[in-house]
């Protein structure tokens, strides 16, 4: 399963890509609004940090033809290569736009997916990824994990190449569960990604190892005397 960062914050993206095996960044207008920078500034900054990994940039036009123009504009303006995905919400116009954008040679992530049928139709229209919103489903007493599982199963049953990019996560358990039903990729906030990668017992274990090994690793440690823990 691939991990993507659902953020446009440069410090967060830099940190995640420096330390972890990240495969891309997803944005939407709400995420971008937190950074208070126009696309012309923020996208080149993101591109620099992700070095050719996937960049999913959401369109805001309503009509299919306008969505196509918008996706093309970004592709030309930012000189996007293969890593660019036009992120298109699955409105009525959106489904048509998916087909048009694909015919124009660009990749598509169908977003704002809440049902298995929306995902299946987006995939039939040519989407490369579909993004079901797990936590938003859970919040309306639906079942985000089940929807993801149904989509994964339907794509397999019908031989569709489209992948599932689970989105809208608020906790570790949601990501664990979608990974166990075959979700191909997840995109999550900095906080949730850190939470899935870290564990306090790991930190405690490492501190114990450092203390116990303090006087034993002479070959390496003789040149590294500034570690507080060694003398604790
Ligand atoms: C991702 O592609 C979606 O835009 C995003 O995950 C939505 O997440 P939210 O429900 O936390 O806003």
PDB file of C-alpha atoms and ligand atoms in Angstrom:
ATOM      1  CA  UNK A   1       0.000   0.000   0.000  1.00  0.00           C
ATOM      2  CA  UNK A   2       1.299   3.438  -0.947  1.00  0.00           C
ATOM      3  CA  UNK A   3       1.308   6.324   1.516  1.00  0.00           C
ATOM      4  CA  UNK A   4       0.566   9.863   0.400  1.00  0.00           C
ATOM      5  CA  UNK A   5       0.514  13.128   2.345  1.00  0.00           C
ATOM      6  CA  UNK A   6      -2.800  14.957   2.423  1.00  0.00           C
ATOM      7  CA  UNK A   7      -1.257  18.355   3.068  1.00  0.00           C
ATOM      8  CA  UNK A   8       0.154  21.390   1.276  1.00  0.00           C
ATOM      9  CA  UNK A   9       2.312  22.449   4.215  1.00  0.00           C
ATOM     10  CA  UNK A  10       5.899  22.541   3.002  1.00  0.00           C
ATOM     11  CA  UNK A  11       7.497  21.800   6.391  1.00  0.00           C
ATOM     12  CA  UNK A  12       5.260  18.760   6.830  1.00  0.00           C
ATOM     13  CA  UNK A  13       5.885  17.508   3.288  1.00  0.00           C
ATOM     14  CA  UNK A  14       9.638  18.018   3.618  1.00  0.00           C
ATOM     15  CA  UNK A  15       9.732  16.131   6.921  1.00  0.00           C
ATOM     16  CA  UNK A  16       7.585  13.244   5.662  1.00  0.00           C
ATOM     17  CA  UNK A  17       9.519  12.805   2.415  1.00  0.00           C
ATOM     18  CA  UNK A  18      12.873  13.040   4.189  1.00  0.00           C
ATOM     19  CA  UNK A  19      12.123  10.263   6.666  1.00  0.00           C
ATOM     20  CA  UNK A  20       9.444   8.002   5.228  1.00  0.00           C
ATOM     21  CA  UNK A  21       8.760   6.082   1.985  1.00  0.00           C
ATOM     22  CA  UNK A  22       6.148   8.520   0.694  1.00  0.00           C
ATOM     23  CA  UNK A  23       4.672   8.175  -2.785  1.00  0.00           C
ATOM     24  CA  UNK A  24       3.002  11.535  -3.252  1.00  0.00           C
ATOM     25  CA  UNK A  25       0.934  14.474  -2.112  1.00  0.00           C
ATOM     26  CA  UNK A  26      -2.787  15.150  -2.423  1.00  0.00           C
ATOM     27  CA  UNK A  27      -4.402  18.535  -2.084  1.00  0.00           C
ATOM     28  CA  UNK A  28      -7.874  19.982  -2.214  1.00  0.00           C
ATOM     29  CA  UNK A  29      -9.072  23.610  -1.985  1.00  0.00           C
ATOM     30  CA  UNK A  30      -9.590  23.337   1.791  1.00  0.00           C
ATOM     31  CA  UNK A  31      -6.081  21.990   2.384  1.00  0.00           C
ATOM     32  CA  UNK A  32      -4.610  24.724   0.162  1.00  0.00           C
ATOM     33  CA  UNK A  33      -6.576  27.416   2.039  1.00  0.00           C
ATOM     34  CA  UNK A  34      -4.635  26.573   5.228  1.00  0.00           C
ATOM     35  CA  UNK A  35      -1.373  27.669   3.599  1.00  0.00           C
ATOM     36  CA  UNK A  36      -2.629  31.027   2.343  1.00  0.00           C
ATOM     37  CA  UNK A  37      -0.509  30.913  -0.830  1.00  0.00           C
ATOM     38  CA  UNK A  38      -1.768  30.848  -4.438  1.00  0.00           C
ATOM     39  CA  UNK A  39      -1.209  27.778  -6.602  1.00  0.00           C
ATOM     40  CA  UNK A  40       1.513  29.563  -8.582  1.00  0.00           C
ATOM     41  CA  UNK A  41       3.638  29.727  -5.397  1.00  0.00           C
ATOM     42  CA  UNK A  42       2.731  26.582  -3.497  1.00  0.00           C
ATOM     43  CA  UNK A  43       2.782  23.986  -6.279  1.00  0.00           C
ATOM     44  CA  UNK A  44       6.412  24.626  -7.348  1.00  0.00           C
ATOM     45  CA  UNK A  45       7.412  24.428  -3.664  1.00  0.00           C
ATOM     46  CA  UNK A  46       5.634  21.103  -3.289  1.00  0.00           C
ATOM     47  CA  UNK A  47       7.148  19.799  -6.525  1.00  0.00           C
ATOM     48  CA  UNK A  48      10.633  20.572  -5.254  1.00  0.00           C
ATOM     49  CA  UNK A  49      10.042  18.500  -2.103  1.00  0.00           C
ATOM     50  CA  UNK A  50       8.495  15.434  -3.721  1.00  0.00           C
ATOM     51  CA  UNK A  51      11.000  14.893  -6.546  1.00  0.00           C
ATOM     52  CA  UNK A  52       8.700  13.392  -9.159  1.00  0.00           C
ATOM     53  CA  UNK A  53       6.393  11.483  -6.809  1.00  0.00           C
ATOM     54  CA  UNK A  54       2.627  11.725  -7.398  1.00  0.00           C
ATOM     55  CA  UNK A  55       0.936  15.122  -7.163  1.00  0.00           C
ATOM     56  CA  UNK A  56      -2.876  15.100  -7.042  1.00  0.00           C
ATOM     57  CA  UNK A  57      -4.230  18.600  -7.665  1.00  0.00           C
ATOM     58  CA  UNK A  58      -7.977  19.174  -7.472  1.00  0.00           C
ATOM     59  CA  UNK A  59      -9.904  21.115 -10.105  1.00  0.00           C
ATOM     60  CA  UNK A  60     -12.561  23.672  -9.113  1.00  0.00           C
ATOM     61  CA  UNK A  61     -14.478  24.194 -12.378  1.00  0.00           C
ATOM     62  CA  UNK A  62     -18.070  22.993 -12.622  1.00  0.00           C
ATOM     63  CA  UNK A  63     -18.574  22.128 -16.291  1.00  0.00           C
ATOM     64  CA  UNK A  64     -16.745  19.185 -17.828  1.00  0.00           C
ATOM     65  CA  UNK A  65     -15.168  21.229 -20.622  1.00  0.00           C
ATOM     66  CA  UNK A  66     -13.938  23.782 -18.067  1.00  0.00           C
ATOM     67  CA  UNK A  67     -12.498  21.038 -15.873  1.00  0.00           C
ATOM     68  CA  UNK A  68     -10.580  19.794 -18.924  1.00  0.00           C
ATOM     69  CA  UNK A  69      -9.285  23.312 -19.673  1.00  0.00           C
ATOM     70  CA  UNK A  70      -8.308  23.742 -16.022  1.00  0.00           C
ATOM     71  CA  UNK A  71      -6.424  20.439 -15.869  1.00  0.00           C
ATOM     72  CA  UNK A  72      -4.599  21.292 -19.116  1.00  0.00           C
ATOM     73  CA  UNK A  73      -3.731  24.747 -17.804  1.00  0.00           C
ATOM     74  CA  UNK A  74      -2.049  23.280 -14.713  1.00  0.00           C
ATOM     75  CA  UNK A  75      -0.275  20.686 -16.783  1.00  0.00           C
ATOM     76  CA  UNK A  76       1.161  23.372 -19.102  1.00  0.00           C
ATOM     77  CA  UNK A  77       1.787  26.044 -16.466  1.00  0.00           C
ATOM     78  CA  UNK A  78       3.656  23.764 -14.064  1.00  0.00           C
ATOM     79  CA  UNK A  79       5.129  21.614 -16.856  1.00  0.00           C
ATOM     80  CA  UNK A  80       3.798  18.562 -15.107  1.00  0.00           C
ATOM     81  CA  UNK A  81       5.072  15.171 -16.180  1.00  0.00           C
ATOM     82  CA  UNK A  82       3.716  11.680 -15.551  1.00  0.00           C
ATOM     83  CA  UNK A  83       3.313  12.316 -11.814  1.00  0.00           C
ATOM     84  CA  UNK A  84       0.382  14.745 -12.214  1.00  0.00           C
ATOM     85  CA  UNK A  85      -3.148  13.578 -11.394  1.00  0.00           C
ATOM     86  CA  UNK A  86      -6.125  15.864 -12.026  1.00  0.00           C
ATOM     87  CA  UNK A  87      -8.321  15.344  -8.980  1.00  0.00           C
ATOM     88  CA  UNK A  88     -11.927  15.584 -10.100  1.00  0.00           C
ATOM     89  CA  UNK A  89     -14.998  15.373  -7.815  1.00  0.00           C
ATOM     90  CA  UNK A  90     -17.579  12.854  -9.062  1.00  0.00           C
ATOM     91  CA  UNK A  91     -20.406  15.245  -9.912  1.00  0.00           C
ATOM     92  CA  UNK A  92     -22.432  14.617 -13.085  1.00  0.00           C
ATOM     93  CA  UNK A  93     -20.066  16.953 -14.971  1.00  0.00           C
ATOM     94  CA  UNK A  94     -17.139  15.383 -13.165  1.00  0.00           C
ATOM     95  CA  UNK A  95     -17.797  11.914 -14.629  1.00  0.00           C
ATOM     96  CA  UNK A  96     -17.769  13.409 -18.132  1.00  0.00           C
ATOM     97  CA  UNK A  97     -14.647  15.403 -17.297  1.00  0.00           C
ATOM     98  CA  UNK A  98     -12.843  12.231 -16.201  1.00  0.00           C
ATOM     99  CA  UNK A  99     -13.322  10.819 -19.692  1.00  0.00           C
ATOM    100  CA  UNK A 100     -12.270  14.070 -21.400  1.00  0.00           C
ATOM    101  CA  UNK A 101      -9.166  14.528 -19.251  1.00  0.00           C
ATOM    102  CA  UNK A 102      -8.128  10.909 -19.862  1.00  0.00           C
ATOM    103  CA  UNK A 103      -8.660  11.306 -23.617  1.00  0.00           C
ATOM    104  CA  UNK A 104      -6.409  14.365 -23.451  1.00  0.00           C
ATOM    105  CA  UNK A 105      -3.651  12.130 -22.063  1.00  0.00           C
ATOM    106  CA  UNK A 106      -3.678  13.144 -18.398  1.00  0.00           C
ATOM    107  CA  UNK A 107      -4.158  10.980 -15.334  1.00  0.00           C
ATOM    108  CA  UNK A 108      -7.207  11.302 -13.099  1.00  0.00           C
ATOM    109  CA  UNK A 109      -8.096  10.774  -9.469  1.00  0.00           C
ATOM    110  CA  UNK A 110     -11.848  10.713  -8.949  1.00  0.00           C
ATOM    111  CA  UNK A 111     -12.534  12.275  -5.587  1.00  0.00           C
ATOM    112  CA  UNK A 112     -15.367  12.861  -3.070  1.00  0.00           C
ATOM    113  CA  UNK A 113     -16.432   9.215  -3.421  1.00  0.00           C
ATOM    114  CA  UNK A 114     -19.009   7.967  -0.915  1.00  0.00           C
ATOM    115  CA  UNK A 115     -20.358   4.797  -2.527  1.00  0.00           C
ATOM    116  CA  UNK A 116     -19.091   1.712  -4.317  1.00  0.00           C
ATOM    117  CA  UNK A 117     -21.184   2.597  -7.370  1.00  0.00           C
ATOM    118  CA  UNK A 118     -19.671   6.083  -7.664  1.00  0.00           C
ATOM    119  CA  UNK A 119     -16.258   4.432  -7.624  1.00  0.00           C
ATOM    120  CA  UNK A 120     -17.210   1.832 -10.212  1.00  0.00           C
ATOM    121  CA  UNK A 121     -18.623   4.446 -12.587  1.00  0.00           C
ATOM    122  CA  UNK A 122     -15.568   6.696 -12.154  1.00  0.00           C
ATOM    123  CA  UNK A 123     -13.345   3.709 -12.937  1.00  0.00           C
ATOM    124  CA  UNK A 124     -15.406   2.890 -16.033  1.00  0.00           C
ATOM    125  CA  UNK A 125     -15.024   6.541 -17.101  1.00  0.00           C
ATOM    126  CA  UNK A 126     -11.257   6.001 -16.985  1.00  0.00           C
ATOM    127  CA  UNK A 127     -10.093   7.195 -13.553  1.00  0.00           C
ATOM    128  CA  UNK A 128      -6.676   5.941 -12.451  1.00  0.00           C
ATOM    129  CA  UNK A 129      -7.550   6.331  -8.760  1.00  0.00           C
ATOM    130  CA  UNK A 130     -10.778   6.717  -6.827  1.00  0.00           C
ATOM    131  CA  UNK A 131     -10.702   8.421  -3.433  1.00  0.00           C
ATOM    132  CA  UNK A 132     -13.403   7.265  -0.977  1.00  0.00           C
ATOM    133  CA  UNK A 133     -13.740   9.491   2.120  1.00  0.00           C
ATOM    134  CA  UNK A 134     -13.499   7.061   5.016  1.00  0.00           C
ATOM    135  CA  UNK A 135     -13.915   9.329   8.041  1.00  0.00           C
ATOM    136  CA  UNK A 136     -16.653  11.431   6.468  1.00  0.00           C
ATOM    137  CA  UNK A 137     -18.548   8.159   5.861  1.00  0.00           C
ATOM    138  CA  UNK A 138     -17.993   7.063   9.452  1.00  0.00           C
ATOM    139  CA  UNK A 139     -19.261  10.444  10.647  1.00  0.00           C
ATOM    140  CA  UNK A 140     -22.625   9.974   8.955  1.00  0.00           C
ATOM    141  CA  UNK A 141     -23.085   6.550  10.567  1.00  0.00           C
ATOM    142  CA  UNK A 142     -22.032   4.818   7.371  1.00  0.00           C
ATOM    143  CA  UNK A 143     -19.016   2.488   7.228  1.00  0.00           C
ATOM    144  CA  UNK A 144     -15.967   3.868   5.469  1.00  0.00           C
ATOM    145  CA  UNK A 145     -13.955   0.653   5.704  1.00  0.00           C
ATOM    146  CA  UNK A 146     -16.788  -1.419   4.205  1.00  0.00           C
ATOM    147  CA  UNK A 147     -17.129   1.007   1.312  1.00  0.00           C
ATOM    148  CA  UNK A 148     -13.388   0.748   0.614  1.00  0.00           C
ATOM    149  CA  UNK A 149     -13.567  -3.063   0.853  1.00  0.00           C
ATOM    150  CA  UNK A 150     -16.512  -3.147  -1.581  1.00  0.00           C
ATOM    151  CA  UNK A 151     -14.700  -0.937  -4.078  1.00  0.00           C
ATOM    152  CA  UNK A 152     -11.519  -3.043  -3.931  1.00  0.00           C
ATOM    153  CA  UNK A 153     -13.610  -6.198  -4.416  1.00  0.00           C
ATOM    154  CA  UNK A 154     -15.633  -4.708  -7.287  1.00  0.00           C
ATOM    155  CA  UNK A 155     -12.502  -3.609  -9.150  1.00  0.00           C
ATOM    156  CA  UNK A 156     -11.076  -7.127  -8.822  1.00  0.00           C
ATOM    157  CA  UNK A 157     -14.361  -8.794  -9.849  1.00  0.00           C
ATOM    158  CA  UNK A 158     -14.707  -6.621 -12.933  1.00  0.00           C
ATOM    159  CA  UNK A 159     -11.051  -6.634 -13.900  1.00  0.00           C
ATOM    160  CA  UNK A 160     -10.599  -2.871 -13.576  1.00  0.00           C
ATOM    161  CA  UNK A 161      -7.081  -1.448 -13.304  1.00  0.00           C
ATOM    162  CA  UNK A 162      -8.266   1.581 -11.324  1.00  0.00           C
ATOM    163  CA  UNK A 163      -6.749   1.825  -7.826  1.00  0.00           C
ATOM    164  CA  UNK A 164      -8.317   2.824  -4.542  1.00  0.00           C
ATOM    165  CA  UNK A 165      -6.778   5.804  -2.766  1.00  0.00           C
ATOM    166  CA  UNK A 166      -8.393   5.821   0.672  1.00  0.00           C
ATOM    167  CA  UNK A 167      -8.829   9.392   1.944  1.00  0.00           C
ATOM    168  CA  UNK A 168     -10.253  11.353   4.859  1.00  0.00           C
ATOM    169  CA  UNK A 169      -8.688   9.491   7.788  1.00  0.00           C
ATOM    170  CA  UNK A 170      -8.770  10.646  11.355  1.00  0.00           C
ATOM    171  CA  UNK A 171      -7.136   7.759  13.191  1.00  0.00           C
ATOM    172  CA  UNK A 172      -4.688   4.881  13.043  1.00  0.00           C
ATOM    173  CA  UNK A 173      -7.359   2.181  13.146  1.00  0.00           C
ATOM    174  CA  UNK A 174      -9.040   3.389   9.933  1.00  0.00           C
ATOM    175  CA  UNK A 175      -5.753   3.137   8.047  1.00  0.00           C
ATOM    176  CA  UNK A 176      -4.934  -0.267   9.538  1.00  0.00           C
ATOM    177  CA  UNK A 177      -8.338  -1.579   8.469  1.00  0.00           C
ATOM    178  CA  UNK A 178      -8.259  -0.289   4.882  1.00  0.00           C
ATOM    179  CA  UNK A 179      -4.764  -1.771   4.473  1.00  0.00           C
ATOM    180  CA  UNK A 180      -6.212  -5.170   5.461  1.00  0.00           C
ATOM    181  CA  UNK A 181      -8.945  -5.052   2.823  1.00  0.00           C
ATOM    182  CA  UNK A 182      -6.507  -4.420  -0.023  1.00  0.00           C
ATOM    183  CA  UNK A 183      -6.693  -0.643  -0.392  1.00  0.00           C
ATOM    184  CA  UNK A 184      -3.931   0.285  -2.866  1.00  0.00           C
ATOM    185  CA  UNK A 185      -2.990   3.646  -1.346  1.00  0.00           C
ATOM    186  CA  UNK A 186      -3.934   6.020   1.452  1.00  0.00           C
ATOM    187  CA  UNK A 187      -3.596   9.749   1.834  1.00  0.00           C
ATOM    188  CA  UNK A 188      -3.602  11.221   5.311  1.00  0.00           C
ATOM    189  CA  UNK A 189      -2.669  14.306   7.292  1.00  0.00           C
ATOM    190  CA  UNK A 190       0.746  14.820   8.843  1.00  0.00           C
ATOM    191  CA  UNK A 191      -0.620  14.037  12.313  1.00  0.00           C
ATOM    192  CA  UNK A 192      -2.261  10.766  11.264  1.00  0.00           C
ATOM    193  CA  UNK A 193       0.788   9.665   9.246  1.00  0.00           C
ATOM    194  CA  UNK A 194       3.064  10.319  12.213  1.00  0.00           C
ATOM    195  CA  UNK A 195       0.665   8.408  14.437  1.00  0.00           C
ATOM    196  CA  UNK A 196       0.737   5.316  12.204  1.00  0.00           C
ATOM    197  CA  UNK A 197       4.515   5.311  11.933  1.00  0.00           C
ATOM    198  CA  UNK A 198       5.430   5.877  15.575  1.00  0.00           C
ATOM    199  CA  UNK A 199       4.801   3.986  18.782  1.00  0.00           C
ATOM    200  CA  UNK A 200       5.712   5.019  22.360  1.00  0.00           C
ATOM    201  CA  UNK A 201       6.840   1.463  23.116  1.00  0.00           C
ATOM    202  CA  UNK A 202       9.342   1.713  20.240  1.00  0.00           C
ATOM    203  CA  UNK A 203      10.738   4.934  21.735  1.00  0.00           C
ATOM    204  CA  UNK A 204      10.950   3.365  25.179  1.00  0.00           C
ATOM    205  CA  UNK A 205      12.658   0.268  23.756  1.00  0.00           C
ATOM    206  CA  UNK A 206      15.234   2.377  21.943  1.00  0.00           C
ATOM    207  CA  UNK A 207      15.981   4.421  25.077  1.00  0.00           C
ATOM    208  CA  UNK A 208      16.520   1.189  27.030  1.00  0.00           C
ATOM    209  CA  UNK A 209      18.851  -0.149  24.300  1.00  0.00           C
ATOM    210  CA  UNK A 210      20.852   3.076  24.315  1.00  0.00           C
ATOM    211  CA  UNK A 211      21.240   2.959  28.107  1.00  0.00           C
ATOM    212  CA  UNK A 212      22.155  -0.742  28.189  1.00  0.00           C
ATOM    213  CA  UNK A 213      24.645  -0.478  25.346  1.00  0.00           C
ATOM    214  CA  UNK A 214      26.267   2.732  26.515  1.00  0.00           C
ATOM    215  CA  UNK A 215      29.578   1.172  27.642  1.00  0.00           C
ATOM    216  CA  UNK A 216      29.689  -1.707  25.178  1.00  0.00           C
ATOM    217  CA  UNK A 217      29.761  -0.149  21.720  1.00  0.00           C
ATOM    218  CA  UNK A 218      33.273   1.274  22.130  1.00  0.00           C
ATOM    219  CA  UNK A 219      34.253   1.062  18.461  1.00  0.00           C
ATOM    220  CA  UNK A 220      31.532   3.490  17.447  1.00  0.00           C
ATOM    221  CA  UNK A 221      30.740   5.396  20.612  1.00  0.00           C
ATOM    222  CA  UNK A 222      34.260   6.574  21.467  1.00  0.00           C
ATOM    223  CA  UNK A 223      33.734   9.353  18.909  1.00  0.00           C
ATOM    224  CA  UNK A 224      30.203  10.141  19.992  1.00  0.00           C
ATOM    225  CA  UNK A 225      30.436  11.276  23.581  1.00  0.00           C
ATOM    226  CA  UNK A 226      27.747  13.913  23.548  1.00  0.00           C
ATOM    227  CA  UNK A 227      24.758  11.670  24.038  1.00  0.00           C
ATOM    228  CA  UNK A 228      22.947  12.578  27.237  1.00  0.00           C
ATOM    229  CA  UNK A 229      21.514   9.146  27.570  1.00  0.00           C
ATOM    230  CA  UNK A 230      24.853   7.413  27.936  1.00  0.00           C
ATOM    231  CA  UNK A 231      25.355   8.814  31.385  1.00  0.00           C
ATOM    232  CA  UNK A 232      21.780   8.714  32.566  1.00  0.00           C
TER     233      UNK A 232
HETATM  234  C1  LIG B   1      -8.292  13.698  -0.132  1.00  0.00           C
HETATM  235  O1  LIG B   1      -8.026  13.523  -1.230  1.00  0.00           O
HETATM  236  C2  LIG B   1      -9.473  14.393   0.397  1.00  0.00           C
HETATM  237  O2  LIG B   1      -9.597  15.627  -0.209  1.00  0.00           O
HETATM  238  C3  LIG B   1      -9.309  14.513   1.874  1.00  0.00           C
HETATM  239  O3  LIG B   1      -8.713  13.357   2.377  1.00  0.00           O
HETATM  240  C4  LIG B   1     -10.570  14.848   2.629  1.00  0.00           C
HETATM  241  O4  LIG B   1     -10.269  14.728   3.992  1.00  0.00           O
HETATM  242  P1  LIG B   1     -11.113  15.390   5.175  1.00  0.00           P
HETATM  243  O5  LIG B   1     -12.389  14.610   5.283  1.00  0.00           O
HETATM  244  O6  LIG B   1     -10.229  15.244   6.356  1.00  0.00           O
HETATM  245  O7  LIG B   1     -11.346  16.812   4.784  1.00  0.00           O
END
